[in-house]
XYZ file of N, CA, C and O in Angstrom:
536
model
N -4.478 13.753 25.537
C -4.000 14.475 24.380
C -5.094 14.471 23.318
O -5.690 13.444 23.041
N -5.322 15.619 22.704
C -6.380 15.733 21.699
C -5.843 15.399 20.306
O -4.632 15.375 20.077
N -6.769 15.165 19.387
C -6.387 14.933 17.994
C -5.631 16.134 17.432
O -4.663 15.980 16.691
N -6.075 17.327 17.801
C -5.417 18.544 17.324
C -3.992 18.649 17.872
O -3.079 19.073 17.160
N -3.787 18.227 19.121
C -2.427 18.211 19.693
C -1.518 17.304 18.863
O -0.387 17.680 18.534
N -2.008 16.110 18.541
C -1.204 15.177 17.743
C -0.928 15.723 16.342
O 0.185 15.579 15.825
N -1.911 16.364 15.745
C -1.716 16.972 14.425
C -0.625 18.041 14.504
O 0.250 18.117 13.635
N -0.648 18.857 15.547
C 0.365 19.909 15.682
C 1.760 19.329 15.878
O 2.741 19.858 15.355
N 1.863 18.225 16.606
C 3.163 17.561 16.765
C 3.630 17.011 15.415
O 4.808 17.126 15.059
N 2.711 16.432 14.649
C 3.051 15.913 13.320
C 3.493 17.052 12.392
O 4.445 16.890 11.618
N 2.827 18.189 12.472
C 3.217 19.344 11.657
C 4.638 19.780 12.011
O 5.433 20.113 11.120
N 4.956 19.794 13.280
C 6.298 20.177 13.707
C 7.327 19.149 13.242
O 8.414 19.504 12.778
N 7.004 17.862 13.343
C 7.910 16.806 12.897
C 8.181 16.924 11.401
O 9.307 16.683 10.940
N 7.173 17.298 10.658
C 7.273 17.417 9.194
C 8.429 18.319 8.771
O 9.045 18.122 7.725
N 8.770 19.290 9.601
C 9.858 20.225 9.292
C 11.201 19.503 9.155
O 12.118 20.019 8.530
N 11.327 18.316 9.744
C 12.579 17.565 9.706
C 12.614 16.488 8.627
O 13.567 15.708 8.568
N 11.593 16.431 7.798
C 11.544 15.404 6.753
C 12.743 15.540 5.804
O 13.251 16.637 5.564
N 13.173 14.413 5.284
C 14.277 14.372 4.332
C 13.681 13.962 2.993
O 13.575 12.769 2.683
N 13.252 14.960 2.234
C 12.507 14.701 0.999
C 13.143 15.429 -0.178
O 12.488 16.196 -0.877
N 14.411 15.164 -0.417
C 15.133 15.854 -1.481
C 14.751 15.387 -2.876
O 15.062 16.044 -3.855
N 14.084 14.261 -2.988
C 13.704 13.749 -4.297
C 12.394 14.361 -4.769
O 12.320 14.928 -5.856
N 11.345 14.266 -3.954
C 10.021 14.740 -4.362
C 9.686 16.130 -3.838
O 8.827 16.804 -4.383
N 10.323 16.529 -2.754
C 9.972 17.798 -2.127
C 8.658 17.719 -1.364
O 8.124 18.730 -0.920
N 8.134 16.513 -1.194
C 6.881 16.317 -0.463
C 7.233 15.819 0.941
O 7.765 14.725 1.099
N 6.958 16.643 1.933
C 7.353 16.323 3.302
C 6.157 15.824 4.107
O 5.053 16.346 3.993
N 6.410 14.791 4.922
C 5.355 14.190 5.737
C 5.855 14.071 7.165
O 7.012 13.730 7.408
N 4.962 14.348 8.104
C 5.260 14.171 9.514
C 4.183 13.323 10.158
O 3.010 13.375 9.768
N 4.581 12.528 11.139
C 3.635 11.678 11.860
C 3.899 11.803 13.354
O 5.042 11.987 13.788
N 2.833 11.709 14.133
C 2.925 11.694 15.590
C 2.109 10.514 16.087
O 0.901 10.432 15.845
N 2.786 9.590 16.753
C 2.190 8.336 17.216
C 2.039 8.383 18.729
O 3.014 8.549 19.451
N 0.811 8.219 19.207
C 0.526 8.199 20.636
C 0.445 6.760 21.124
O -0.426 6.003 20.711
N 1.386 6.383 21.994
C 1.367 5.052 22.599
C 0.422 5.054 23.792
O 0.125 6.114 24.366
N -0.062 3.886 24.170
C -0.957 3.793 25.334
C -0.277 4.273 26.609
O -0.935 4.683 27.548
N 1.057 4.247 26.631
C 1.804 4.736 27.791
C 1.703 6.248 27.938
O 2.059 6.797 28.978
N 1.237 6.935 26.874
C 1.153 8.390 26.879
C 2.312 9.062 26.165
O 2.285 10.271 25.926
N 3.320 8.300 25.802
C 4.467 8.842 25.087
C 4.116 9.033 23.620
O 3.433 8.201 23.020
N 4.601 10.130 23.046
C 4.393 10.412 21.630
C 5.724 10.223 20.906
O 6.749 10.755 21.324
N 5.685 9.454 19.825
C 6.852 9.203 18.985
C 6.608 9.858 17.635
O 5.506 9.771 17.101
N 7.626 10.529 17.117
C 7.453 11.203 15.829
C 8.180 10.446 14.731
O 9.081 9.644 14.988
N 7.767 10.725 13.515
C 8.423 10.174 12.344
C 8.307 11.151 11.194
O 7.384 11.974 11.162
N 9.245 11.076 10.272
C 9.198 11.866 9.051
C 9.508 10.946 7.887
O 10.111 9.889 8.064
N 9.108 11.370 6.701
C 9.497 10.577 5.540
C 10.979 10.810 5.249
O 11.516 11.895 5.473
N 11.628 9.747 4.821
C 13.051 9.787 4.495
C 13.196 9.200 3.093
O 12.943 8.011 2.893
N 13.557 10.046 2.138
C 13.664 9.605 0.756
C 15.113 9.253 0.402
O 16.040 9.963 0.773
N 15.269 8.177 -0.309
C 16.575 7.701 -0.783
C 16.493 7.745 -2.299
O 15.731 7.004 -2.894
N 17.238 8.634 -2.934
C 17.061 8.864 -4.363
C 17.671 7.788 -5.259
O 17.175 7.529 -6.339
N 18.746 7.124 -4.843
C 19.368 6.166 -5.748
C 18.644 4.822 -5.773
O 18.588 4.161 -6.802
N 18.086 4.412 -4.633
C 17.314 3.169 -4.556
C 16.010 3.499 -3.820
O 15.952 3.444 -2.590
N 14.957 3.878 -4.555
C 13.716 4.327 -3.919
C 13.134 3.340 -2.908
O 12.487 3.736 -1.952
N 13.387 2.050 -3.077
C 12.871 1.058 -2.141
C 13.444 1.215 -0.737
O 12.913 0.653 0.217
N 14.525 1.972 -0.608
C 15.113 2.216 0.710
C 14.453 3.388 1.433
O 14.749 3.635 2.596
N 13.588 4.115 0.742
C 12.874 5.228 1.365
C 11.910 4.697 2.416
O 11.542 3.522 2.405
N 11.497 5.567 3.319
C 10.578 5.148 4.372
C 9.564 6.251 4.645
O 9.899 7.431 4.593
N 8.354 5.852 4.945
C 7.264 6.785 5.230
C 7.288 7.202 6.694
O 7.760 6.466 7.567
N 6.753 8.364 6.956
C 6.729 8.920 8.308
C 6.012 8.014 9.305
O 6.447 7.860 10.451
N 4.925 7.390 8.865
C 4.153 6.535 9.756
C 4.987 5.360 10.251
O 5.025 5.040 11.432
N 5.684 4.699 9.307
C 6.498 3.545 9.677
C 7.700 3.950 10.519
O 8.099 3.223 11.432
N 8.272 5.115 10.243
C 9.395 5.596 11.056
C 8.939 5.793 12.500
O 9.622 5.384 13.445
N 7.773 6.397 12.689
C 7.253 6.623 14.048
C 6.974 5.297 14.749
O 7.335 5.118 15.925
N 6.343 4.372 14.050
C 6.029 3.072 14.650
C 7.305 2.317 14.997
O 7.428 1.743 16.083
N 8.273 2.321 14.091
C 9.528 1.619 14.352
C 10.279 2.234 15.528
O 10.884 1.514 16.326
N 10.223 3.545 15.646
C 10.856 4.199 16.791
C 10.203 3.742 18.089
O 10.889 3.372 19.055
N 8.888 3.746 18.122
C 8.159 3.320 19.325
C 8.469 1.866 19.668
O 8.696 1.531 20.838
N 8.479 1.013 18.651
C 8.784 -0.401 18.882
C 10.189 -0.571 19.456
O 10.406 -1.405 20.331
N 11.125 0.238 18.980
C 12.503 0.113 19.462
C 12.642 0.544 20.918
O 13.601 0.172 21.592
N 11.670 1.305 21.428
C 11.639 1.676 22.841
C 10.780 0.725 23.668
O 10.534 0.971 24.840
N 10.294 -0.344 23.049
C 9.543 -1.353 23.773
C 8.042 -1.160 23.789
O 7.318 -1.948 24.398
N 7.547 -0.137 23.119
C 6.091 0.083 23.060
C 5.453 -0.987 22.184
O 6.015 -1.382 21.163
N 4.287 -1.434 22.578
C 3.569 -2.437 21.789
C 2.090 -2.116 21.618
O 1.400 -2.778 20.848
N 1.597 -1.104 22.330
C 0.184 -0.734 22.227
C 0.071 0.743 21.901
O 0.728 1.579 22.520
N -0.801 1.040 20.930
C -0.901 2.393 20.411
C -2.345 2.865 20.351
O -3.247 2.092 20.065
N -2.527 4.143 20.609
C -3.857 4.768 20.590
C -4.175 5.390 19.228
O -5.228 5.146 18.668
N -3.248 6.246 18.759
C -3.549 7.036 17.569
C -2.263 7.450 16.868
O -1.195 7.525 17.485
N -2.417 7.744 15.577
C -1.324 8.318 14.803
C -1.888 9.447 13.946
O -2.916 9.284 13.289
N -1.253 10.608 14.022
C -1.639 11.751 13.200
C -0.638 11.881 12.070
O 0.573 11.717 12.285
N -1.125 12.168 10.867
C -0.267 12.253 9.690
C -0.622 13.505 8.896
O -1.796 13.747 8.605
N 0.414 14.288 8.555
C 0.228 15.475 7.719
C 1.332 15.514 6.676
O 2.421 14.981 6.887
N 1.053 16.158 5.552
C 2.065 16.278 4.516
C 1.744 17.381 3.539
O 0.630 17.902 3.507
N 2.738 17.737 2.760
C 2.578 18.759 1.738
C 3.914 19.091 1.112
O 4.961 18.571 1.525
N 3.901 19.946 0.117
C 5.137 20.356 -0.536
C 6.005 21.129 0.459
O 5.509 21.894 1.287
N 7.301 20.901 0.364
C 8.277 21.448 1.305
C 8.149 22.963 1.457
O 8.217 23.494 2.566
N 7.953 23.649 0.348
C 7.922 25.113 0.387
C 6.610 25.674 0.927
O 6.468 26.868 1.125
N 5.640 24.829 1.208
C 4.324 25.270 1.658
C 4.078 24.780 3.085
O 4.084 23.583 3.343
N 3.845 25.716 4.009
C 3.574 25.321 5.399
C 2.194 24.695 5.566
O 1.962 23.945 6.499
N 1.289 25.013 4.656
C -0.044 24.432 4.725
C 0.030 22.943 4.372
O 0.795 22.548 3.502
N -0.787 22.152 5.041
C -0.799 20.717 4.760
C -1.894 20.383 3.759
O -2.889 21.084 3.654
N -1.661 19.293 3.023
C -2.673 18.810 2.082
C -3.916 18.396 2.860
O -3.818 17.849 3.952
N -5.057 18.601 2.240
C -6.290 18.206 2.917
C -6.840 16.890 2.392
O -8.008 16.583 2.577
N -5.980 16.119 1.742
C -6.414 14.821 1.224
C -5.419 13.720 1.527
O -5.549 12.608 1.013
N -4.409 13.979 2.347
C -3.375 12.985 2.610
C -3.903 11.871 3.505
O -4.484 12.129 4.559
N -3.708 10.653 3.057
C -3.982 9.473 3.877
C -2.760 8.567 3.773
O -1.993 8.663 2.813
N -2.550 7.688 4.736
C -1.402 6.779 4.656
C -1.447 5.929 3.381
O -2.518 5.545 2.912
N -0.268 5.635 2.846
C -0.184 4.794 1.655
C -0.578 3.361 2.013
O -0.672 2.996 3.187
N -0.763 2.547 1.005
C -1.188 1.161 1.218
C -0.161 0.361 2.008
O -0.528 -0.489 2.830
N 1.128 0.633 1.795
C 2.164 -0.077 2.546
C 2.034 0.253 4.030
O 2.077 -0.639 4.886
N 1.859 1.523 4.350
C 1.712 1.922 5.756
C 0.424 1.371 6.359
O 0.406 0.953 7.518
N -0.645 1.369 5.587
C -1.898 0.810 6.091
C -1.747 -0.673 6.404
O -2.216 -1.156 7.435
N -1.074 -1.415 5.511
C -0.848 -2.835 5.780
C 0.042 -3.010 7.008
O -0.202 -3.874 7.842
N 1.052 -2.171 7.138
C 1.960 -2.211 8.284
C 1.181 -2.004 9.582
O 1.359 -2.730 10.557
N 0.303 -0.991 9.566
C -0.517 -0.721 10.749
C -1.492 -1.863 11.016
O -1.723 -2.221 12.172
N -2.045 -2.445 9.969
C -2.952 -3.574 10.138
C -2.231 -4.726 10.831
O -2.788 -5.393 11.703
N -0.980 -4.943 10.469
C -0.203 -6.036 11.053
C 0.258 -5.749 12.481
O 0.337 -6.660 13.298
N 0.559 -4.498 12.793
C 1.177 -4.170 14.081
C 0.201 -3.542 15.079
O 0.282 -3.814 16.276
N -0.695 -2.712 14.582
C -1.597 -1.984 15.499
C -2.935 -1.723 14.815
O -3.318 -0.588 14.597
N -3.655 -2.805 14.509
C -4.830 -2.701 13.647
C -5.984 -1.882 14.214
O -6.849 -1.455 13.470
N -6.008 -1.620 15.500
C -7.106 -0.833 16.069
C -6.743 0.628 16.307
O -7.480 1.359 16.963
N -5.622 1.054 15.760
C -5.165 2.424 15.954
C -6.109 3.411 15.264
O -6.708 3.105 14.242
N -6.243 4.595 15.843
C -6.980 5.687 15.216
C -6.014 6.450 14.320
O -4.929 6.829 14.762
N -6.417 6.677 13.071
C -5.607 7.436 12.124
C -6.238 8.813 11.976
O -7.385 8.934 11.531
N -5.471 9.830 12.344
C -5.965 11.207 12.325
C -5.301 11.938 11.172
O -4.074 11.972 11.073
N -6.107 12.518 10.298
C -5.593 13.247 9.148
C -6.653 14.225 8.663
O -7.732 14.316 9.246
N -6.324 14.966 7.624
C -7.294 15.861 7.012
C -7.868 15.189 5.768
O -7.119 14.699 4.922
N -9.173 15.157 5.671
C -9.845 14.675 4.474
C -10.887 15.719 4.104
O -11.720 16.095 4.926
N -10.779 16.199 2.859
C -11.654 17.261 2.367
C -11.646 18.461 3.300
O -12.678 19.073 3.577
N -10.456 18.772 3.819
C -10.282 19.960 4.640
C -10.725 19.835 6.081
O -10.641 20.795 6.835
N -11.175 18.660 6.486
C -11.658 18.466 7.854
C -10.773 17.469 8.582
O -10.348 16.466 8.004
N -10.532 17.728 9.855
C -9.783 16.798 10.685
C -10.671 15.598 10.970
O -11.778 15.733 11.479
N -10.204 14.414 10.578
C -10.997 13.204 10.757
C -10.169 12.120 11.438
O -8.943 12.154 11.416
N -10.878 11.179 12.021
C -10.249 10.054 12.702
C -10.901 8.779 12.174
O -12.121 8.628 12.244
N -10.079 7.889 11.602
C -10.564 6.634 11.034
C -9.736 5.469 11.541
O -8.649 5.660 12.077
N -10.232 4.283 11.320
C -9.499 3.050 11.606
C -8.841 2.566 10.312
O -9.233 2.962 9.213
N -7.861 1.696 10.440
C -7.154 1.153 9.279
C -8.136 0.539 8.290
O -8.069 0.789 7.087
N -9.070 -0.246 8.775
C -10.003 -0.944 7.887
C -10.945 0.002 7.149
O -11.556 -0.388 6.160
N -11.049 1.262 7.602
C -11.850 2.241 6.870
C -11.201 2.586 5.531
O -11.871 3.024 4.605
N -9.887 2.404 5.433
C -9.154 2.715 4.211
C -8.938 1.496 3.320
O -8.670 1.634 2.144
N -9.000 0.314 3.888
C -8.733 -0.912 3.144
C -10.030 -1.675 2.895
O -10.648 -2.177 3.828
N -10.437 -1.766 1.652
C -11.691 -2.434 1.315
C -11.605 -3.928 1.611
O -12.486 -4.505 2.241
N -10.534 -4.556 1.166
C -10.330 -5.989 1.390
C -8.941 -6.179 2.015
O -7.986 -6.534 1.324
N -8.815 -5.963 3.322
C -7.500 -6.067 3.949
C -6.976 -7.493 3.951
O -7.744 -8.437 4.062
N -5.658 -7.619 3.825
C -5.014 -8.917 3.916
C -4.593 -9.124 5.369
O -3.760 -8.380 5.887
N -5.188 -10.100 6.011
C -4.832 -10.402 7.391
C -4.268 -11.804 7.435
O -4.952 -12.774 7.139
N -3.003 -11.896 7.819
C -2.310 -13.162 7.909
C -2.874 -13.969 9.076
O -2.997 -13.464 10.176
N -3.219 -15.176 8.816
C -3.747 -16.065 9.852
C -2.637 -17.005 10.281
O -2.070 -17.720 9.463
N -2.330 -17.011 11.555
C -1.257 -17.869 12.085
C -1.747 -19.281 12.280
O -2.854 -19.567 12.539
């Protein structure tokens, strides 16, 4: 599966986002090493914002609930609900980056930066990552 394939799956997933508070919809497509792709969308909870969830974490949690533990890549796209075009500067939030660092730190993150499709690692976004030592 190509990076562009994953981006297109994320774009399609984005259509199902539940973003009634901000109107900013995000879709994610997570490729497990098994070859299965799991999707996620952002889900906003307006009365208690802490209950909201990002598309990346929804996709990862879905995969984990099916027993997946190894991941290749995650594609993430987002933008205003009324606009089919995706933002060219969207990157995962710090909470999602920390989540990925804890669960799948070697995953490839595919997104648009400055209008170009790019692939980075979690540590490319985190200058001083917090890694829990057991």
